[in-house]
Amino acid sequence: MPRPIQATIHTEALRHNLSRVRQSAPDARVWAVVKANAYGHGLARVFEGLRGADGFALLDLDEAATLRGLGWRGPILLLEGVFELRDLELCSRLDLWHTVHCNAQIDMLATHKTHVPHRIFLKLNSGMNRLGFAPAQFRAAWARLNVLPQVEEISLLTHFSDADGGAGIAQQLAVFERITQDLPGERSLSNSAAILRHMGHAGHGEAGLSSDWIRPGVVLYGASPDHPAHSVADWGLQPAMSLRSRIVATQTLDVGDTVGYGSTFCAPVPMRIGVVACGYADGYMRSSGPQGTPVLVNGVRTRSVGRVSMDLMTVDLTPVPDADIGSEVTLWGQSSDGVLLPIDEVAAAGGTIGYELMCALAARVPVVVA
Ligand SMILES: *Cc1c(COP(=O)(O)O)cnc(C)c1O
């Protein structure tokens, strides 16, 4: 029998989350962002649930080829554009739309021989200071692209740094509007946080944000982009991944007994603990605060105790006296009887975010699609 750990991808939840996104931005077309192997879920595994999107956005050319191999004939956008000249061959062959964020990419495009002109998303650096043309250089870049025979159509794109809170989006939006106001072309703004917080959903919308193409990522997978300000329940999202395992051993502790490497947990009272087949080699976090991380045992909420090791972790069974070897443990997502444990809460207990945790799911974990 294999180790009992298993991840389940919930196709219905992906569909639900996509329709939730459309509720917030009913007029926009949706790029389903599936970079990083669909945020750790597996590109082929999420395809069925997300094929109702208008296009797929990603980074790797081989992921784009995988999508074409799955039969997707609609738009595919390379969010970082090409990295070298020969990538443009593949863009022509696979009909990929690509971001242009720097002059080196325009140079490559100018030397690329193609009969099929490309659809370009020209990226403005409106304040994030990662990728994109500075406001003062943006219009020159647009003019350069506009005369290239290799270019069919230019759309305009920017990315927000603080859509989930903090400084908000107003300043970057103002820069984008000032620089692009008289340029033709479709607009693409809005990651998950901008869609949920700043597009017209009742009670949450901040006037003024519209976008022809929106780019939801994490929201599709059922994590909150602005936890803890809002939970998945607040946003009406469902987890697209559940990570579950089982208890493989139990131990009974006396007062003062310690657990695991470094003896970091010391039993304050007599207690039973369960040893779970899940460790950091499965993608679980090793670090957490003194309260451990939340887990469900038989659908009942409890917490980890002691250090997470490579293949195993230990959990307090006090709230679940009937738990024993073989009992189900839900690390995140939902238990098989439907109790929810949001990945955002697990991540927060380890000092990180749901994004990082889902992307880190290890290759050794078997995955099934439900
Ligand atoms: C990853 C990414 C997104 C999606 O971000 P989420 O916060 O997951 O919605 C959108 N746009 C760009 C350019 C990205 O790189």
XYZ file of C-alpha atoms and ligand atoms in Angstrom:
385
model
C 0.000 0.000 0.000
C 1.349 3.472 -0.854
C 1.779 6.130 1.823
C -1.720 7.350 2.607
C -1.126 11.000 1.678
C -3.089 12.244 -1.334
C -4.136 15.535 -2.884
C -7.543 15.864 -4.520
C -8.314 18.464 -7.183
C -11.949 19.565 -7.149
C -13.118 20.296 -10.677
C -16.471 21.648 -9.514
C -14.736 24.116 -7.187
C -12.624 25.439 -10.077
C -15.802 25.984 -12.101
C -17.471 27.663 -9.164
C -14.540 30.007 -8.519
C -14.371 30.966 -12.190
C -18.044 31.878 -12.152
C -17.479 33.818 -8.921
C -14.827 35.852 -10.755
C -17.235 36.534 -13.602
C -19.794 37.820 -11.104
C -17.355 40.527 -10.022
C -16.439 41.504 -13.577
C -19.311 40.450 -15.829
C -18.076 42.420 -18.838
C -14.461 41.355 -18.741
C -12.843 38.452 -20.516
C -10.967 36.159 -18.171
C -7.404 34.942 -18.449
C -7.208 31.952 -16.131
C -3.685 32.279 -14.745
C -2.177 28.788 -14.712
C 1.513 29.577 -14.241
C 3.614 27.376 -11.973
C 1.790 24.249 -13.092
C -1.537 25.840 -12.239
C -0.343 26.995 -8.816
C 0.760 23.472 -7.989
C -2.541 21.836 -8.970
C -1.324 20.474 -12.320
C -2.141 22.094 -15.634
C -3.783 19.030 -17.133
C -5.753 18.453 -13.925
C -7.319 21.912 -13.817
C -7.997 22.152 -17.533
C -11.485 20.682 -17.380
C -12.543 22.962 -14.521
C -11.130 26.112 -16.104
C -11.844 25.586 -19.787
C -14.753 27.992 -19.497
C -12.196 30.833 -19.285
C -11.592 33.033 -22.322
C -7.885 32.330 -22.312
C -5.011 30.937 -20.278
C -2.089 32.993 -19.012
C 1.206 31.438 -17.987
C 4.979 31.798 -18.185
C 6.543 28.652 -19.600
C 6.507 27.788 -23.258
C 6.288 24.092 -22.477
C 3.167 24.728 -20.401
C 1.727 26.562 -23.401
C 2.559 23.554 -25.565
C 0.873 21.288 -22.998
C -2.305 23.371 -23.249
C -2.330 23.111 -27.038
C -1.762 19.384 -26.604
C -4.861 19.230 -24.401
C -6.821 20.655 -27.304
C -7.091 24.297 -26.217
C -7.426 26.443 -29.358
C -8.271 29.739 -27.678
C -5.924 32.512 -26.555
C -2.801 31.796 -24.524
C -0.800 34.702 -23.084
C 2.838 34.539 -22.002
C 2.830 36.844 -18.965
C 6.568 37.543 -19.105
C 6.840 37.321 -22.871
C 9.753 35.583 -24.563
C 13.188 35.012 -23.101
C 15.111 34.442 -26.329
C 14.671 34.807 -30.066
C 13.746 31.207 -30.787
C 10.827 31.436 -28.324
C 9.201 33.597 -30.977
C 9.211 30.631 -33.375
C 7.088 28.754 -30.894
C 4.823 31.771 -30.455
C 4.199 31.752 -34.202
C 3.749 27.994 -34.347
C 1.457 27.682 -31.318
C -0.278 31.044 -31.838
C 0.729 32.470 -28.472
C 0.061 36.043 -27.458
C 2.930 37.544 -25.534
C 3.761 40.334 -23.161
C 6.448 42.818 -24.168
C 8.002 44.474 -21.122
C 11.426 45.655 -22.348
C 13.250 46.882 -25.426
C 15.240 43.660 -25.806
C 11.948 41.891 -26.543
C 11.079 44.462 -29.198
C 14.542 43.956 -30.755
C 13.905 40.220 -30.956
C 10.491 40.721 -32.467
C 11.933 43.077 -35.107
C 14.291 40.337 -36.334
C 11.735 37.512 -36.137
C 10.636 36.134 -39.499
C 6.972 35.237 -39.497
C 3.962 35.202 -41.781
C 1.630 35.405 -38.814
C 1.766 38.753 -37.027
C 1.622 38.502 -33.235
C -0.823 39.810 -30.665
C 1.163 41.794 -28.106
C 0.376 42.885 -24.545
C 2.606 45.878 -23.881
C 3.385 46.184 -20.190
C 3.551 49.456 -18.316
C 5.485 49.672 -15.079
C 2.966 51.786 -13.205
C 4.779 51.524 -9.879
C 5.417 47.861 -9.065
C 8.967 48.221 -10.414
C 9.339 44.636 -11.490
C 8.545 44.270 -15.203
C 7.359 46.867 -17.689
C 8.310 50.066 -19.450
C 8.642 53.139 -17.274
C 5.887 55.693 -17.902
C 8.312 58.000 -19.743
C 9.356 55.195 -22.154
C 5.991 53.539 -22.678
C 4.705 55.540 -25.622
C 7.980 55.220 -27.523
C 7.784 51.457 -27.067
C 4.208 51.473 -28.335
C 5.220 53.517 -31.389
C 8.111 51.149 -32.138
C 5.853 48.101 -31.958
C 3.107 49.752 -33.921
C 5.201 49.959 -37.097
C 6.563 46.409 -36.949
C 5.111 44.050 -39.577
C 5.480 41.268 -36.974
C 2.823 42.910 -34.794
C -0.870 42.459 -35.409
C -2.459 44.217 -32.458
C -1.216 45.887 -29.288
C -3.040 45.589 -25.966
C -2.047 47.438 -22.810
C -1.225 45.742 -19.528
C -0.141 46.659 -16.025
C 0.098 44.880 -12.683
C -0.847 46.202 -9.224
C 1.439 45.880 -6.213
C -1.122 46.660 -3.496
C -4.526 45.538 -4.729
C -4.864 43.415 -1.559
C -4.683 46.375 0.809
C -1.893 48.731 1.799
C -1.492 51.560 -0.684
C -4.378 50.306 -2.853
C -4.509 50.775 -6.601
C -5.463 54.432 -7.070
C -2.000 55.777 -7.768
C -0.998 53.052 -10.213
C -4.361 53.301 -11.933
C -3.884 57.046 -12.352
C -0.455 56.473 -13.928
C -1.878 53.844 -16.274
C -4.733 56.093 -17.346
C -2.527 59.127 -17.859
C -0.039 57.263 -20.037
C -2.498 55.199 -22.061
C -5.583 57.412 -22.325
C -5.418 58.151 -26.063
C -3.853 54.855 -27.114
C -6.061 52.311 -28.836
C -6.170 48.687 -27.767
C -7.659 46.438 -25.119
C -6.667 46.838 -21.484
C -5.597 44.144 -19.048
C -5.435 45.012 -15.352
C -6.597 43.185 -12.230
C -5.133 40.205 -10.466
C -7.353 38.314 -7.997
C -7.246 40.978 -5.284
C -8.077 43.789 -7.707
C -11.017 41.814 -9.116
C -12.547 41.031 -5.738
C -11.768 44.310 -3.981
C -11.887 46.896 -6.725
C -14.253 45.699 -9.431
C -17.976 46.118 -9.207
C -19.067 43.460 -6.739
C -21.818 44.736 -4.466
C -20.414 46.386 -1.374
C -16.758 45.959 -2.265
C -16.222 47.720 -5.580
C -14.054 50.788 -5.793
C -15.360 52.897 -8.641
C -13.255 53.333 -11.717
C -11.583 49.996 -12.310
C -12.546 48.347 -15.555
C -10.548 46.000 -17.701
C -11.171 44.191 -20.980
C -9.123 41.208 -19.830
C -8.739 40.330 -16.152
C -6.069 37.994 -14.794
C -7.299 35.962 -11.815
C -4.892 33.425 -10.382
C -5.138 32.362 -6.763
C -8.858 33.080 -6.509
C -9.553 30.334 -9.059
C -7.878 27.840 -6.761
C -10.017 28.891 -3.823
C -7.625 30.873 -1.655
C -8.196 34.428 -0.512
C -5.847 37.016 -2.042
C -6.204 39.280 0.985
C -6.328 36.951 3.974
C -6.809 37.730 6.862
C -8.795 40.839 5.850
C -11.155 38.489 3.980
C -11.520 34.726 4.166
C -12.592 32.409 1.367
C -15.994 32.284 3.029
C -16.229 36.098 2.812
C -15.448 35.922 -0.904
C -17.631 32.894 -1.619
C -14.781 30.700 -2.864
C -14.306 26.949 -2.642
C -10.962 25.151 -2.216
C -9.780 23.543 -5.457
C -7.307 21.316 -3.641
C -7.596 19.160 -0.552
C -4.507 17.585 0.946
C -5.373 14.595 3.092
C -3.454 11.842 4.796
C -3.946 9.400 7.644
C -2.708 8.695 11.131
C -0.088 5.946 10.958
C 0.731 5.699 14.696
C -0.381 7.100 18.036
C 1.550 7.840 21.217
C 0.361 8.390 24.755
C 2.258 11.112 26.605
C 2.706 11.712 30.309
C 3.169 15.208 31.691
C 6.625 16.408 30.671
C 7.091 14.001 27.728
C 8.373 15.713 24.583
C 7.650 15.157 20.906
C 9.883 15.070 17.855
C 13.191 16.645 16.847
C 14.465 19.287 19.204
C 11.872 18.231 21.819
C 10.092 21.520 21.137
C 6.725 20.330 22.437
C 6.386 19.234 26.051
C 3.072 17.707 27.224
C 1.492 19.968 29.877
C -1.040 17.254 30.751
C -1.361 13.572 29.858
C -2.455 13.389 26.226
C -2.646 11.277 23.081
C -1.019 12.361 19.870
C -1.367 11.058 16.317
C 1.539 10.634 13.917
C 0.523 11.705 10.414
C 2.041 10.639 7.087
C 2.863 14.155 5.933
C 6.090 16.112 6.192
C 8.009 18.913 4.597
C 9.073 16.600 1.752
C 5.388 16.582 0.781
C 5.359 20.370 0.605
C 4.022 21.023 4.093
C 5.637 23.906 5.982
C 8.306 23.046 8.521
C 7.990 26.296 10.408
C 5.074 27.444 12.495
C 4.386 29.495 15.599
C 4.129 28.048 19.109
C 0.476 27.129 18.522
C 1.407 24.783 15.648
C -0.729 24.624 12.524
C -4.450 23.791 12.304
C -5.417 20.325 10.999
C -8.612 18.281 10.875
C -8.685 14.740 12.257
C -11.872 12.911 11.260
C -13.161 16.366 10.351
C -12.514 17.729 13.869
C -10.233 20.682 14.230
C -7.024 20.250 16.187
C -3.391 21.335 15.757
C 0.096 20.089 15.139
C 2.487 19.719 18.052
C 6.281 19.558 17.857
C 8.386 19.952 14.731
C 7.271 18.866 11.319
C 9.865 16.425 9.990
C 10.560 15.220 6.453
C 7.900 12.513 6.251
C 5.855 12.821 9.417
C 4.149 15.307 11.669
C 2.399 14.954 15.009
C -1.019 16.232 16.046
C -2.899 16.626 19.308
C -5.728 14.061 19.519
C -7.325 15.528 22.663
C -10.374 16.934 20.798
C -10.785 13.642 18.854
C -10.704 10.799 21.384
C -12.019 8.253 18.865
C -9.150 8.906 16.419
C -6.777 6.024 15.781
C -4.460 4.541 13.185
C -6.154 5.042 9.821
C -8.139 8.126 10.829
C -8.328 10.760 8.119
C -6.233 13.906 8.548
C -6.969 16.959 6.415
C -3.978 19.257 6.034
C -5.907 21.834 3.990
C -9.006 22.007 1.816
C -11.931 19.917 2.946
C -12.300 16.622 4.768
C -14.078 13.807 2.963
C -17.210 14.638 4.988
C -17.047 18.253 3.876
C -15.484 20.143 6.815
C -13.407 23.080 5.556
C -9.877 24.017 6.545
C -8.865 27.038 4.451
C -5.309 26.854 3.127
C -4.961 30.523 4.063
C -5.280 29.706 7.773
C -2.730 26.913 7.555
C -0.315 29.155 5.665
C -0.765 32.019 8.118
C 0.125 29.720 11.031
C 3.406 29.041 9.233
C 4.081 32.683 8.438
C 3.332 32.403 4.723
C 0.446 32.716 2.265
C -1.843 30.200 0.586
C -0.132 30.836 -2.763
C 3.204 29.518 -1.525
C 1.714 26.473 0.119
C -0.279 25.285 -2.904
C 2.637 25.888 -5.271
C 4.899 23.836 -2.990
C 2.909 20.591 -3.199
C 5.665 18.047 -3.767
C 5.915 15.802 -6.800
C 5.864 12.699 -4.579
C 2.291 13.375 -3.445
C -0.210 11.369 -5.541
C -2.974 13.558 -6.964
C -6.469 12.549 -8.014
C -9.052 14.650 -9.823
C -12.560 14.597 -8.414
C 0.543 35.729 -11.241
C -0.012 36.884 -11.973
C -1.374 37.181 -11.879
C -2.323 36.449 -10.972
O -2.149 36.896 -9.660
P -3.139 36.410 -8.477
O -2.781 37.248 -7.318
O -2.823 34.965 -8.243
O -4.497 36.609 -8.972
C -1.862 38.220 -12.650
N -1.043 38.932 -13.463
C 0.293 38.672 -13.557
C 1.137 39.489 -14.450
C 0.847 37.652 -12.815
O 2.151 37.390 -12.907
